[in-house]
């Protein structure tokens, strides 16, 4: 359990604040994360890495010369929001573009991807590296589709060293992918972790057993086997990662580096016992080990477990792995970057000016705020139910995420409207807030949907019914585009696409907005219920997809509930039928 905390909901923020205060020579706070305390050299690519909190020293602990330029940090085990990623990136970028790095998890893919789209729209060159080292999460032939665990350290260290050595964005991206493709990891857990303020671990491993192939967000392993000795655990992990060793010819000739990573409760002495066997076995097999790292690098709060990562080195990767770095949590000799001036400021969300809006658009904005407040109330009413659906094959946070997201969207929309914002700007502010407050996959998707819907409107004129239909379609299209889901993957898309198709056909036929929404919502509800008969093929729950059989997808179900509420709201509002 976590012994020292104030409000559990503020734990990640409080920890980040204390971390920045403890390391002022290396970092300074930015919205939702930290950046280097010195300016990024002009035209140098900015390496921005991140993920959920609860994994320290990943990711904020790796900000400094020779490694990262900034790190957005989400809530416990939740992706940082697109707004947080954007702010840290804006703060770190200085003309050389941005290399975004994160573990390959659905929420991170969506939020970092949304931030990248916004940065690119502003003319910033952005590249994305999704670390995918975990051999337990997919077959070898789909290595880049796997999830990222402790290999994050290897990939980001090598990419940061390449940048410090003068690599431009193209070169840094190439080196990062090369490091990712040369890295393999495998983990084991002996017991689950406990969220701050919770009285029980997210999962338990039966006595005398160990879970193989754990995740780092509190997910259990893919199977359980009898508990082994330290040497037996070492053999299990090493045999797993070495199954994918490349042939020893050409650039690779048996030189490797090792990261033996403790997940929180397995301490250094235990890791050294395990590493003694790993080193012995590697020597027997003719490997040369270069600068191994043994310790806590990517943790999972207080999880009892460890992981083994190996990077198969060539001369280039070895050079960058050995290069200097100077961060609060990872140091290798003294970094030799040129001196840089002190940072003078960071991007602060919410301080951008509100564009001028016509009176007609402000009136429409007031109606949009009412809709957002209705969605907030609906999500709050169904929060517990949404959470129970998500707990079947996920982590049970969907109800909370929807409640947080709608609450943030309603608040941001209301505040923007009070400052004179028009319809477009109110929805853009609401979309940013939904993504930031909710976090996770649904936060990113709903945030993107509101942003795309807002782009249909205009601050210079009132919103008409045809534009509302167009905006709903644009929002759903953004969900499909950003999330990458298809019908049958058991996601929100299974309900959203029927809704989009029915409302377009109904409105074209009748011109009745409220009636069209209600019919489309009924189609979405029917489609959401039908997802009970399929297994999940996308997102975090895909690993445990069979467990979802018989239960509707929580994202599809919550979408249908909110759209049903929207139809009822429009039916009771004058001028919408």
Coordinates of C-alpha atoms in Angstrom, one line a residue:
X1 CA 0.0 0.0 0.0
X2 CA 0.9 3.7 -0.2
X3 CA 1.6 5.0 3.3
X4 CA 2.3 8.7 2.6
X5 CA -0.2 10.7 0.7
X6 CA -2.7 13.6 1.1
X7 CA -5.7 13.2 -1.2
X8 CA -5.3 10.0 -3.3
X9 CA -6.7 11.9 -6.3
X10 CA -3.8 14.4 -6.0
X11 CA -1.0 11.9 -5.4
X12 CA 0.5 12.1 -8.9
X13 CA 0.5 15.9 -8.9
X14 CA 1.9 16.1 -5.4
X15 CA 4.7 13.7 -6.3
X16 CA 5.6 15.6 -9.4
X17 CA 5.7 18.9 -7.6
X18 CA 8.0 17.4 -4.9
X19 CA 10.2 15.8 -7.6
X20 CA 10.7 19.1 -9.4
X21 CA 11.4 20.9 -6.1
X22 CA 14.0 18.3 -5.3
X23 CA 15.9 18.6 -8.6
X24 CA 15.9 22.3 -9.6
X25 CA 19.2 22.0 -11.3
X26 CA 17.8 19.5 -13.8
X27 CA 14.1 20.2 -14.3
X28 CA 11.4 22.8 -13.9
X29 CA 7.6 22.2 -13.9
X30 CA 5.6 22.6 -17.0
X31 CA 1.9 21.9 -17.4
X32 CA 1.4 18.2 -16.6
X33 CA 5.1 17.4 -16.5
X34 CA 8.6 18.7 -16.4
X35 CA 11.2 20.1 -18.9
X36 CA 14.9 20.7 -18.6
X37 CA 15.9 23.7 -16.5
X38 CA 18.0 24.9 -19.4
X39 CA 16.8 25.9 -22.8
X40 CA 17.0 23.3 -25.6
X41 CA 19.8 24.3 -27.9
X42 CA 18.5 26.1 -31.0
X43 CA 17.5 23.6 -33.8
X44 CA 18.2 20.6 -31.6
X45 CA 15.4 18.0 -31.7
X46 CA 13.5 17.9 -28.4
X47 CA 13.0 14.3 -27.0
X48 CA 9.8 14.4 -25.1
X49 CA 9.0 11.1 -23.3
X50 CA 6.1 10.2 -21.0
X51 CA 3.4 8.0 -19.8
X52 CA 1.4 7.5 -16.6
X53 CA 2.7 8.2 -13.1
X54 CA 3.5 5.4 -10.8
X55 CA 6.5 4.2 -12.8
X56 CA 9.3 6.4 -11.3
X57 CA 12.0 7.0 -12.4
X58 CA 10.2 6.7 -15.7
X59 CA 9.6 9.2 -17.1
X60 CA 10.4 12.5 -15.3
X61 CA 13.5 11.0 -13.8
X62 CA 15.1 10.8 -17.2
X63 CA 15.0 14.5 -18.1
X64 CA 18.4 16.0 -18.5
X65 CA 21.5 16.3 -20.8
X66 CA 22.1 13.2 -22.8
X67 CA 18.6 11.9 -22.4
X68 CA 15.1 13.6 -22.6
X69 CA 14.2 17.3 -22.9
X70 CA 10.8 17.0 -21.2
X71 CA 8.4 14.5 -19.8
X72 CA 4.6 14.8 -19.5
X73 CA 3.3 12.7 -16.6
X74 CA -0.3 11.5 -16.5
X75 CA -2.3 10.3 -13.5
X76 CA -1.4 6.9 -12.0
X77 CA -1.2 4.4 -14.8
X78 CA -3.0 6.8 -17.2
X79 CA -1.6 8.5 -20.2
X80 CA -0.8 12.2 -19.9
X81 CA -3.5 14.2 -21.7
X82 CA -2.9 15.6 -25.2
X83 CA -2.9 19.1 -23.5
X84 CA -0.1 18.0 -21.2
X85 CA 2.0 16.4 -24.0
X86 CA 1.4 19.6 -26.1
X87 CA 2.5 21.9 -23.3
X88 CA 5.6 20.0 -22.4
X89 CA 6.5 19.8 -26.1
X90 CA 5.9 23.5 -26.7
X91 CA 8.1 24.3 -23.7
X92 CA 10.9 22.0 -24.9
X93 CA 10.9 22.6 -28.7
X94 CA 13.3 25.2 -30.0
X95 CA 13.3 24.9 -33.8
X96 CA 14.5 21.3 -34.2
X97 CA 11.1 19.5 -34.0
X98 CA 9.9 17.0 -31.5
X99 CA 10.5 13.3 -31.1
X100 CA 7.7 11.9 -28.9
X101 CA 8.5 8.6 -27.1
X102 CA 6.2 6.4 -25.0
X103 CA 5.3 2.8 -24.4
X104 CA 2.9 1.3 -26.9
X105 CA -0.4 1.6 -24.9
X106 CA -3.7 2.7 -26.4
X107 CA -4.2 5.8 -24.2
X108 CA -0.6 7.0 -24.9
X109 CA -1.0 6.4 -28.6
X110 CA -4.1 8.5 -28.7
X111 CA -3.1 11.4 -26.4
X112 CA 0.5 11.7 -27.8
X113 CA -1.0 11.4 -31.3
X114 CA -3.6 14.1 -30.7
X115 CA -0.8 16.4 -29.4
X116 CA 1.3 15.6 -32.4
X117 CA -1.5 16.6 -34.7
X118 CA -1.9 19.9 -33.0
X119 CA 1.9 20.6 -33.1
X120 CA 2.1 19.7 -36.8
X121 CA -0.8 22.0 -37.5
X122 CA 1.3 24.8 -36.0
X123 CA 4.3 23.9 -38.2
X124 CA 6.3 21.8 -35.8
X125 CA 7.9 18.7 -37.2
X126 CA 6.9 15.8 -34.9
X127 CA 7.9 12.1 -35.0
X128 CA 6.5 9.3 -32.8
X129 CA 8.4 6.3 -31.3
X130 CA 6.2 3.7 -29.7
X131 CA 8.4 1.4 -27.6
X132 CA 7.3 -2.2 -28.0
X133 CA 9.8 -4.4 -26.2
X134 CA 7.5 -6.8 -24.2
X135 CA 7.7 -10.3 -25.8
X136 CA 4.8 -11.5 -23.8
X137 CA 2.3 -9.1 -25.4
X138 CA 2.6 -10.3 -29.0
X139 CA 4.4 -12.5 -31.6
X140 CA 7.9 -11.8 -32.8
X141 CA 6.6 -11.1 -36.3
X142 CA 4.6 -8.2 -34.9
X143 CA 7.3 -6.7 -32.7
X144 CA 6.2 -3.1 -33.2
X145 CA 2.6 -4.0 -32.1
X146 CA 3.8 -5.1 -28.6
X147 CA 3.5 -3.0 -25.5
X148 CA 6.4 -1.1 -24.0
X149 CA 7.9 -1.9 -20.6
X150 CA 11.4 -1.4 -19.2
X151 CA 12.9 -1.2 -22.7
X152 CA 11.7 2.4 -22.6
X153 CA 15.0 3.3 -20.8
X154 CA 17.1 1.7 -23.5
X155 CA 15.3 3.3 -26.4
X156 CA 15.1 6.8 -24.9
X157 CA 18.8 6.7 -23.6
X158 CA 20.1 5.8 -27.1
X159 CA 17.8 8.4 -28.8
X160 CA 18.8 11.1 -26.4
X161 CA 22.5 10.3 -26.9
X162 CA 22.1 10.5 -30.7
X163 CA 20.5 14.0 -30.3
X164 CA 23.3 15.1 -28.0
X165 CA 25.8 14.0 -30.6
X166 CA 24.2 16.2 -33.2
X167 CA 21.5 14.1 -34.9
X168 CA 18.7 15.9 -36.6
X169 CA 15.1 14.8 -36.3
X170 CA 15.3 12.3 -39.2
X171 CA 18.4 10.7 -37.7
X172 CA 17.1 10.7 -34.2
X173 CA 13.9 8.9 -35.3
X174 CA 15.9 6.3 -37.2
X175 CA 18.2 5.6 -34.3
X176 CA 15.3 5.3 -31.9
X177 CA 13.5 2.8 -34.0
X178 CA 16.7 0.9 -34.5
X179 CA 17.1 0.7 -30.7
X180 CA 13.5 -0.4 -30.3
X181 CA 13.8 -3.1 -32.8
X182 CA 16.9 -4.4 -31.1
X183 CA 15.4 -4.6 -27.6
X184 CA 13.5 -7.4 -26.0
X185 CA 12.0 -7.6 -22.5
X186 CA 10.2 -10.2 -20.3
X187 CA 8.7 -9.8 -16.8
X188 CA 7.4 -11.8 -13.9
X189 CA 5.3 -10.8 -10.9
X190 CA 4.8 -12.3 -7.4
X191 CA 2.0 -10.0 -6.3
X192 CA 0.1 -7.0 -7.6
X193 CA 0.4 -3.3 -6.8
X194 CA -1.9 -1.1 -4.7
X195 CA -3.2 2.3 -6.0
X196 CA -2.7 5.2 -3.6
X197 CA -5.5 5.3 -1.1
X198 CA -6.7 1.8 -2.0
X199 CA -6.9 -1.0 0.6
X200 CA -6.4 -3.9 -1.7
X201 CA -4.0 -4.7 -4.6
X202 CA -5.2 -4.7 -8.1
X203 CA -4.6 -8.4 -8.3
X204 CA -3.0 -11.2 -6.2
X205 CA -0.9 -14.1 -7.3
X206 CA -1.7 -17.4 -5.5
X207 CA 0.8 -18.5 -2.9
X208 CA 3.6 -20.5 -4.4
X209 CA 2.9 -19.1 -7.9
X210 CA 4.3 -16.4 -10.1
X211 CA 2.6 -14.5 -12.9
X212 CA 4.5 -14.6 -16.2
X213 CA 4.3 -11.7 -18.7
X214 CA 2.9 -9.0 -16.5
X215 CA 2.1 -5.5 -17.6
X216 CA 3.2 -2.3 -15.8
X217 CA -0.2 -0.8 -15.3
X218 CA -1.5 -3.2 -12.7
X219 CA -2.4 -5.9 -15.3
X220 CA -1.9 -9.5 -14.2
X221 CA 0.3 -11.8 -16.2
X222 CA -0.8 -14.0 -19.1
X223 CA -0.3 -17.2 -17.1
X224 CA 0.8 -18.5 -13.7
X225 CA 3.5 -21.0 -13.0
X226 CA 5.1 -22.4 -9.8
X227 CA 7.4 -20.0 -7.9
X228 CA 11.0 -20.6 -8.7
X229 CA 14.4 -19.8 -7.1
X230 CA 16.3 -16.7 -8.1
X231 CA 18.3 -18.7 -10.6
X232 CA 15.2 -20.4 -12.1
X233 CA 13.5 -17.0 -12.5
X234 CA 16.7 -15.7 -14.2
X235 CA 16.7 -18.7 -16.6
X236 CA 13.1 -18.2 -17.4
X237 CA 13.5 -14.5 -18.3
X238 CA 16.7 -14.9 -20.1
X239 CA 15.6 -17.9 -22.2
X240 CA 12.5 -15.9 -23.2
X241 CA 14.4 -12.8 -24.5
X242 CA 17.2 -14.8 -26.1
X243 CA 14.7 -16.7 -28.3
X244 CA 14.7 -13.6 -30.5
X245 CA 18.4 -13.0 -30.7
X246 CA 19.4 -12.0 -34.2
X247 CA 22.1 -13.9 -36.1
X248 CA 25.6 -13.1 -35.0
X249 CA 26.9 -11.8 -38.3
X250 CA 27.4 -8.4 -39.8
X251 CA 27.0 -5.5 -37.4
X252 CA 25.8 -7.7 -34.5
X253 CA 28.3 -10.1 -33.0
X254 CA 27.0 -11.0 -29.5
X255 CA 27.5 -7.7 -27.7
X256 CA 24.5 -6.9 -25.5
X257 CA 23.5 -4.6 -22.7
X258 CA 21.1 -5.7 -19.9
X259 CA 18.5 -3.9 -17.9
X260 CA 17.4 -5.9 -14.9
X261 CA 14.4 -3.9 -13.6
X262 CA 12.7 -4.0 -10.2
X263 CA 9.0 -3.1 -10.3
X264 CA 8.8 -1.6 -6.8
X265 CA 8.9 -4.3 -4.1
X266 CA 11.7 -6.4 -5.3
X267 CA 14.8 -4.6 -4.0
X268 CA 18.3 -4.2 -5.2
X269 CA 19.9 -7.1 -3.3
X270 CA 17.3 -9.5 -4.8
X271 CA 18.0 -8.1 -8.2
X272 CA 21.7 -8.6 -7.8
X273 CA 21.1 -12.3 -6.9
X274 CA 19.2 -12.7 -10.1
X275 CA 21.7 -10.8 -12.1
X276 CA 24.5 -13.0 -10.9
X277 CA 22.8 -15.9 -12.7
X278 CA 22.0 -13.8 -15.8
X279 CA 25.7 -12.7 -16.1
X280 CA 26.8 -16.3 -15.7
X281 CA 24.5 -17.6 -18.3
X282 CA 25.4 -14.9 -20.8
X283 CA 29.1 -15.5 -20.4
X284 CA 28.5 -19.3 -20.9
X285 CA 26.7 -18.5 -24.2
X286 CA 29.5 -16.2 -25.5
X287 CA 27.9 -12.8 -25.0
X288 CA 29.8 -9.7 -24.1
X289 CA 27.8 -7.5 -21.7
X290 CA 28.2 -3.8 -22.1
X291 CA 27.3 -1.4 -19.2
X292 CA 24.5 -3.4 -17.6
X293 CA 21.9 -1.5 -15.5
X294 CA 20.4 -3.2 -12.4
X295 CA 17.9 -1.4 -10.3
X296 CA 14.5 0.3 -10.4
X297 CA 14.0 1.9 -13.8
X298 CA 10.4 1.4 -14.8
X299 CA 8.4 0.6 -11.7
X300 CA 4.7 -0.2 -11.1
X301 CA 4.2 1.5 -7.7
X302 CA 4.8 -1.3 -5.2
X303 CA 4.4 -4.3 -7.5
X304 CA 6.4 -7.4 -6.4
X305 CA 8.1 -8.3 -9.7
X306 CA 11.0 -7.7 -12.1
X307 CA 11.7 -7.7 -15.8
X308 CA 14.8 -8.4 -17.9
X309 CA 15.6 -6.4 -21.0
X310 CA 18.3 -7.1 -23.5
X311 CA 19.4 -4.8 -26.4
X312 CA 21.4 -6.5 -29.1
X313 CA 24.1 -4.0 -29.9
X314 CA 26.0 -3.0 -33.0
X315 CA 28.8 -0.3 -32.9
X316 CA 26.3 2.6 -33.3
X317 CA 23.9 1.5 -30.6
X318 CA 26.8 0.7 -28.2
X319 CA 28.3 4.1 -28.8
X320 CA 25.0 5.9 -27.8
X321 CA 24.3 3.5 -24.9
X322 CA 27.7 4.4 -23.4
X323 CA 27.4 8.1 -24.1
X324 CA 27.3 10.6 -21.2
X325 CA 24.0 11.4 -19.5
X326 CA 23.1 13.5 -16.5
X327 CA 19.5 13.2 -15.2
X328 CA 18.2 12.9 -11.6
X329 CA 17.7 9.1 -12.0
X330 CA 20.2 8.1 -14.7
X331 CA 23.8 9.3 -14.8
X332 CA 26.7 8.1 -16.9
X333 CA 29.8 10.2 -16.5
X334 CA 29.5 14.0 -17.1
X335 CA 27.4 15.2 -20.0
X336 CA 29.4 17.3 -22.5
X337 CA 26.6 19.3 -24.1
X338 CA 27.4 23.0 -24.7
X339 CA 26.2 25.3 -21.9
X340 CA 22.7 26.6 -22.4
X341 CA 20.9 29.7 -21.1
X342 CA 18.4 29.2 -18.2
X343 CA 14.9 28.5 -19.4
X344 CA 12.8 31.7 -19.2
X345 CA 9.3 30.2 -19.4
X346 CA 6.9 27.4 -20.4
X347 CA 3.6 27.1 -22.2
X348 CA 0.7 27.5 -19.8
X349 CA -2.7 26.2 -21.0
X350 CA -5.7 28.4 -20.7
X351 CA -3.8 31.6 -21.2
X352 CA -4.4 31.8 -25.0
X353 CA -6.7 34.7 -25.9
X354 CA -10.4 34.0 -26.6
X355 CA -11.2 34.9 -30.3
X356 CA -13.9 37.5 -30.9
X357 CA -17.3 36.0 -31.5
X358 CA -20.5 37.3 -33.0
X359 CA -23.5 37.6 -30.7
X360 CA -25.3 34.8 -32.7
X361 CA -22.4 32.4 -32.1
X362 CA -22.3 33.3 -28.4
X363 CA -25.9 32.4 -28.2
X364 CA -25.2 29.0 -29.8
X365 CA -22.3 28.6 -27.4
X366 CA -24.7 29.0 -24.4
X367 CA -26.8 26.1 -25.8
X368 CA -23.6 24.0 -26.2
X369 CA -22.8 24.6 -22.6
X370 CA -26.2 23.3 -21.6
X371 CA -25.6 20.1 -23.7
X372 CA -22.2 19.7 -22.0
X373 CA -23.8 20.0 -18.6
X374 CA -26.4 17.5 -19.5
X375 CA -23.7 15.0 -20.6
X376 CA -21.9 15.7 -17.3
X377 CA -25.0 14.8 -15.3
X378 CA -25.7 11.7 -17.4
X379 CA -22.2 10.4 -17.0
X380 CA -22.3 11.0 -13.2
X381 CA -25.6 9.1 -13.0
X382 CA -24.2 6.1 -14.8
X383 CA -20.6 6.2 -13.5
X384 CA -20.9 3.1 -11.3
X385 CA -22.5 1.1 -14.1
X386 CA -19.9 2.1 -16.6
X387 CA -17.2 1.1 -14.2
X388 CA -18.6 -2.3 -13.5
X389 CA -18.7 -3.1 -17.3
X390 CA -15.1 -2.0 -17.6
X391 CA -14.0 -4.1 -14.7
X392 CA -14.8 -7.3 -16.5
X393 CA -11.8 -7.2 -18.8
X394 CA -10.2 -3.8 -18.1
X395 CA -9.2 -1.8 -15.1
X396 CA -12.6 -0.6 -14.1
X397 CA -11.9 3.1 -14.6
X398 CA -14.2 3.9 -17.5
X399 CA -17.0 5.2 -15.4
X400 CA -14.7 7.5 -13.5
X401 CA -13.0 8.6 -16.7
X402 CA -16.4 9.5 -18.3
X403 CA -17.5 11.4 -15.1
X404 CA -14.2 13.3 -14.9
X405 CA -14.1 14.0 -18.7
X406 CA -17.7 15.4 -18.9
X407 CA -17.2 17.4 -15.8
X408 CA -14.1 19.0 -17.1
X409 CA -15.6 19.7 -20.5
X410 CA -18.7 21.3 -19.0
X411 CA -16.5 23.5 -16.7
X412 CA -14.1 24.5 -19.5
X413 CA -17.0 25.2 -21.9
X414 CA -18.8 27.3 -19.3
X415 CA -15.7 29.3 -18.5
X416 CA -15.0 30.0 -22.2
X417 CA -18.5 31.1 -22.8
X418 CA -18.4 33.4 -19.8
X419 CA -15.4 35.1 -21.5
X420 CA -17.4 35.7 -24.7
X421 CA -16.4 32.6 -26.7
X422 CA -18.4 31.5 -29.7
X423 CA -19.6 28.0 -30.5
X424 CA -16.4 26.8 -32.1
X425 CA -14.1 28.0 -29.3
X426 CA -16.4 26.6 -26.5
X427 CA -16.2 23.1 -28.0
X428 CA -12.4 23.3 -28.6
X429 CA -11.9 24.3 -24.9
X430 CA -14.3 21.5 -23.9
X431 CA -12.5 18.9 -26.0
X432 CA -9.1 19.8 -24.5
X433 CA -10.6 19.6 -21.0
X434 CA -12.3 16.3 -21.5
X435 CA -9.1 14.7 -22.7
X436 CA -7.1 16.1 -19.9
X437 CA -9.5 15.3 -17.1
X438 CA -10.5 11.9 -18.2
X439 CA -7.1 10.5 -19.4
X440 CA -7.0 7.0 -20.9
X441 CA -8.4 5.9 -24.2
X442 CA -11.9 7.3 -23.8
X443 CA -10.6 10.7 -22.8
X444 CA -8.5 11.0 -25.9
X445 CA -11.3 9.8 -28.2
X446 CA -14.0 12.0 -26.7
X447 CA -11.6 15.0 -26.6
X448 CA -10.8 14.5 -30.2
X449 CA -14.5 14.2 -31.0
X450 CA -15.4 17.5 -29.4
X451 CA -12.4 19.2 -31.1
X452 CA -13.4 17.9 -34.5
X453 CA -17.0 18.8 -33.9
X454 CA -16.0 22.3 -32.9
X455 CA -14.0 22.7 -36.1
X456 CA -17.3 22.5 -38.1
X457 CA -18.8 25.5 -36.2
X458 CA -17.8 29.1 -36.6
X459 CA -17.4 31.9 -34.0
X460 CA -19.0 34.4 -36.5
X461 CA -22.4 32.9 -36.9
X462 CA -25.1 30.8 -35.2
X463 CA -25.2 27.0 -35.3
X464 CA -27.8 25.5 -37.6
X465 CA -29.3 22.0 -37.4
X466 CA -27.5 20.8 -40.5
X467 CA -24.2 21.9 -38.9
X468 CA -25.0 19.9 -35.8
X469 CA -25.4 16.7 -37.8
X470 CA -22.2 17.5 -39.7
X471 CA -20.4 18.1 -36.4
X472 CA -21.6 14.8 -34.9
X473 CA -20.3 13.0 -38.0
X474 CA -17.0 14.9 -37.8
X475 CA -16.5 13.9 -34.2
X476 CA -17.2 10.3 -34.9
X477 CA -14.8 10.4 -37.9
X478 CA -12.1 11.8 -35.6
X479 CA -12.6 8.9 -33.2
X480 CA -12.2 6.4 -36.1
X481 CA -9.2 8.2 -37.5
X482 CA -7.3 8.6 -34.2
X483 CA -8.2 5.4 -32.5
X484 CA -7.8 3.1 -35.5
X485 CA -10.6 0.9 -34.5
X486 CA -12.9 -0.9 -37.0
X487 CA -16.3 -2.4 -36.6
X488 CA -16.0 -5.7 -34.7
X489 CA -13.0 -4.6 -32.6
X490 CA -15.4 -4.2 -29.6
X491 CA -14.9 -0.5 -29.1
X492 CA -16.9 2.7 -29.1
X493 CA -16.7 2.6 -32.9
X494 CA -19.2 -0.3 -33.0
X495 CA -21.9 2.1 -31.7
X496 CA -20.6 5.3 -33.1
X497 CA -20.6 4.3 -36.8
X498 CA -24.3 3.1 -36.8
X499 CA -25.2 6.4 -35.0
X500 CA -23.4 8.4 -37.7
X501 CA -25.0 6.6 -40.6
X502 CA -28.6 6.6 -39.2
X503 CA -28.6 10.3 -38.2
X504 CA -27.3 11.3 -41.7
X505 CA -30.0 9.3 -43.4
X506 CA -32.8 10.4 -41.1
X507 CA -32.0 14.0 -41.1
X508 CA -31.7 14.1 -44.9
X509 CA -35.1 12.5 -45.1
X510 CA -37.0 14.4 -42.4
X511 CA -35.0 17.5 -41.4
X512 CA -36.0 16.7 -37.8
X513 CA -32.8 17.0 -35.7
X514 CA -34.1 15.8 -32.4
X515 CA -36.0 12.8 -34.0
X516 CA -33.0 11.9 -36.0
X517 CA -30.7 11.9 -33.0
X518 CA -33.2 9.7 -31.1
X519 CA -33.4 7.2 -33.9
X520 CA -29.6 7.2 -34.3
X521 CA -29.2 6.7 -30.5
X522 CA -31.5 3.7 -30.7
X523 CA -29.3 2.2 -33.4
X524 CA -26.2 2.9 -31.3
X525 CA -27.8 1.2 -28.3
X526 CA -28.7 -1.9 -30.3
X527 CA -25.1 -2.0 -31.8
X528 CA -23.6 -1.6 -28.3
X529 CA -25.6 -4.4 -26.9
X530 CA -24.5 -6.6 -29.8
X531 CA -20.8 -6.2 -28.7
X532 CA -21.5 -8.6 -25.9
X533 CA -21.2 -11.4 -28.4
X534 CA -17.6 -10.6 -29.6
X535 CA -14.2 -10.5 -27.9
X536 CA -12.1 -7.4 -27.6
X537 CA -9.4 -7.0 -30.4
X538 CA -8.1 -3.5 -29.5
X539 CA -7.0 -1.6 -26.5
X540 CA -5.7 -2.7 -23.1
X541 CA -8.4 -5.3 -22.7
X542 CA -7.4 -7.2 -25.9
X543 CA -4.9 -9.3 -23.9
X544 CA -7.8 -10.6 -21.8
X545 CA -10.3 -10.4 -24.6
X546 CA -12.1 -13.7 -23.9
X547 CA -13.1 -12.4 -20.5
X548 CA -15.2 -9.7 -22.2
X549 CA -17.5 -12.2 -23.9
X550 CA -21.1 -11.8 -22.7
X551 CA -20.5 -8.2 -21.6
X552 CA -21.1 -5.1 -23.9
X553 CA -18.1 -2.9 -24.6
X554 CA -18.2 -0.1 -22.0
X555 CA -17.1 2.5 -24.5
X556 CA -19.8 1.6 -27.0
X557 CA -22.4 1.4 -24.2
X558 CA -21.5 4.8 -22.7
X559 CA -21.6 6.4 -26.1
X560 CA -25.2 5.1 -26.7
X561 CA -26.3 6.3 -23.3
X562 CA -24.9 9.8 -23.9
X563 CA -26.5 10.0 -27.3
X564 CA -29.8 8.8 -26.0
X565 CA -29.6 11.6 -23.4
X566 CA -28.8 14.1 -26.2
X567 CA -31.8 13.0 -28.2
X568 CA -34.1 13.5 -25.1
X569 CA -32.5 16.9 -24.4
X570 CA -33.0 18.1 -28.0
X571 CA -36.6 16.9 -28.0
X572 CA -37.4 19.0 -24.9
X573 CA -35.6 22.1 -26.3
X574 CA -37.4 24.6 -28.5
X575 CA -36.3 25.0 -32.0
X576 CA -34.5 21.7 -32.5
X577 CA -37.2 19.5 -33.9

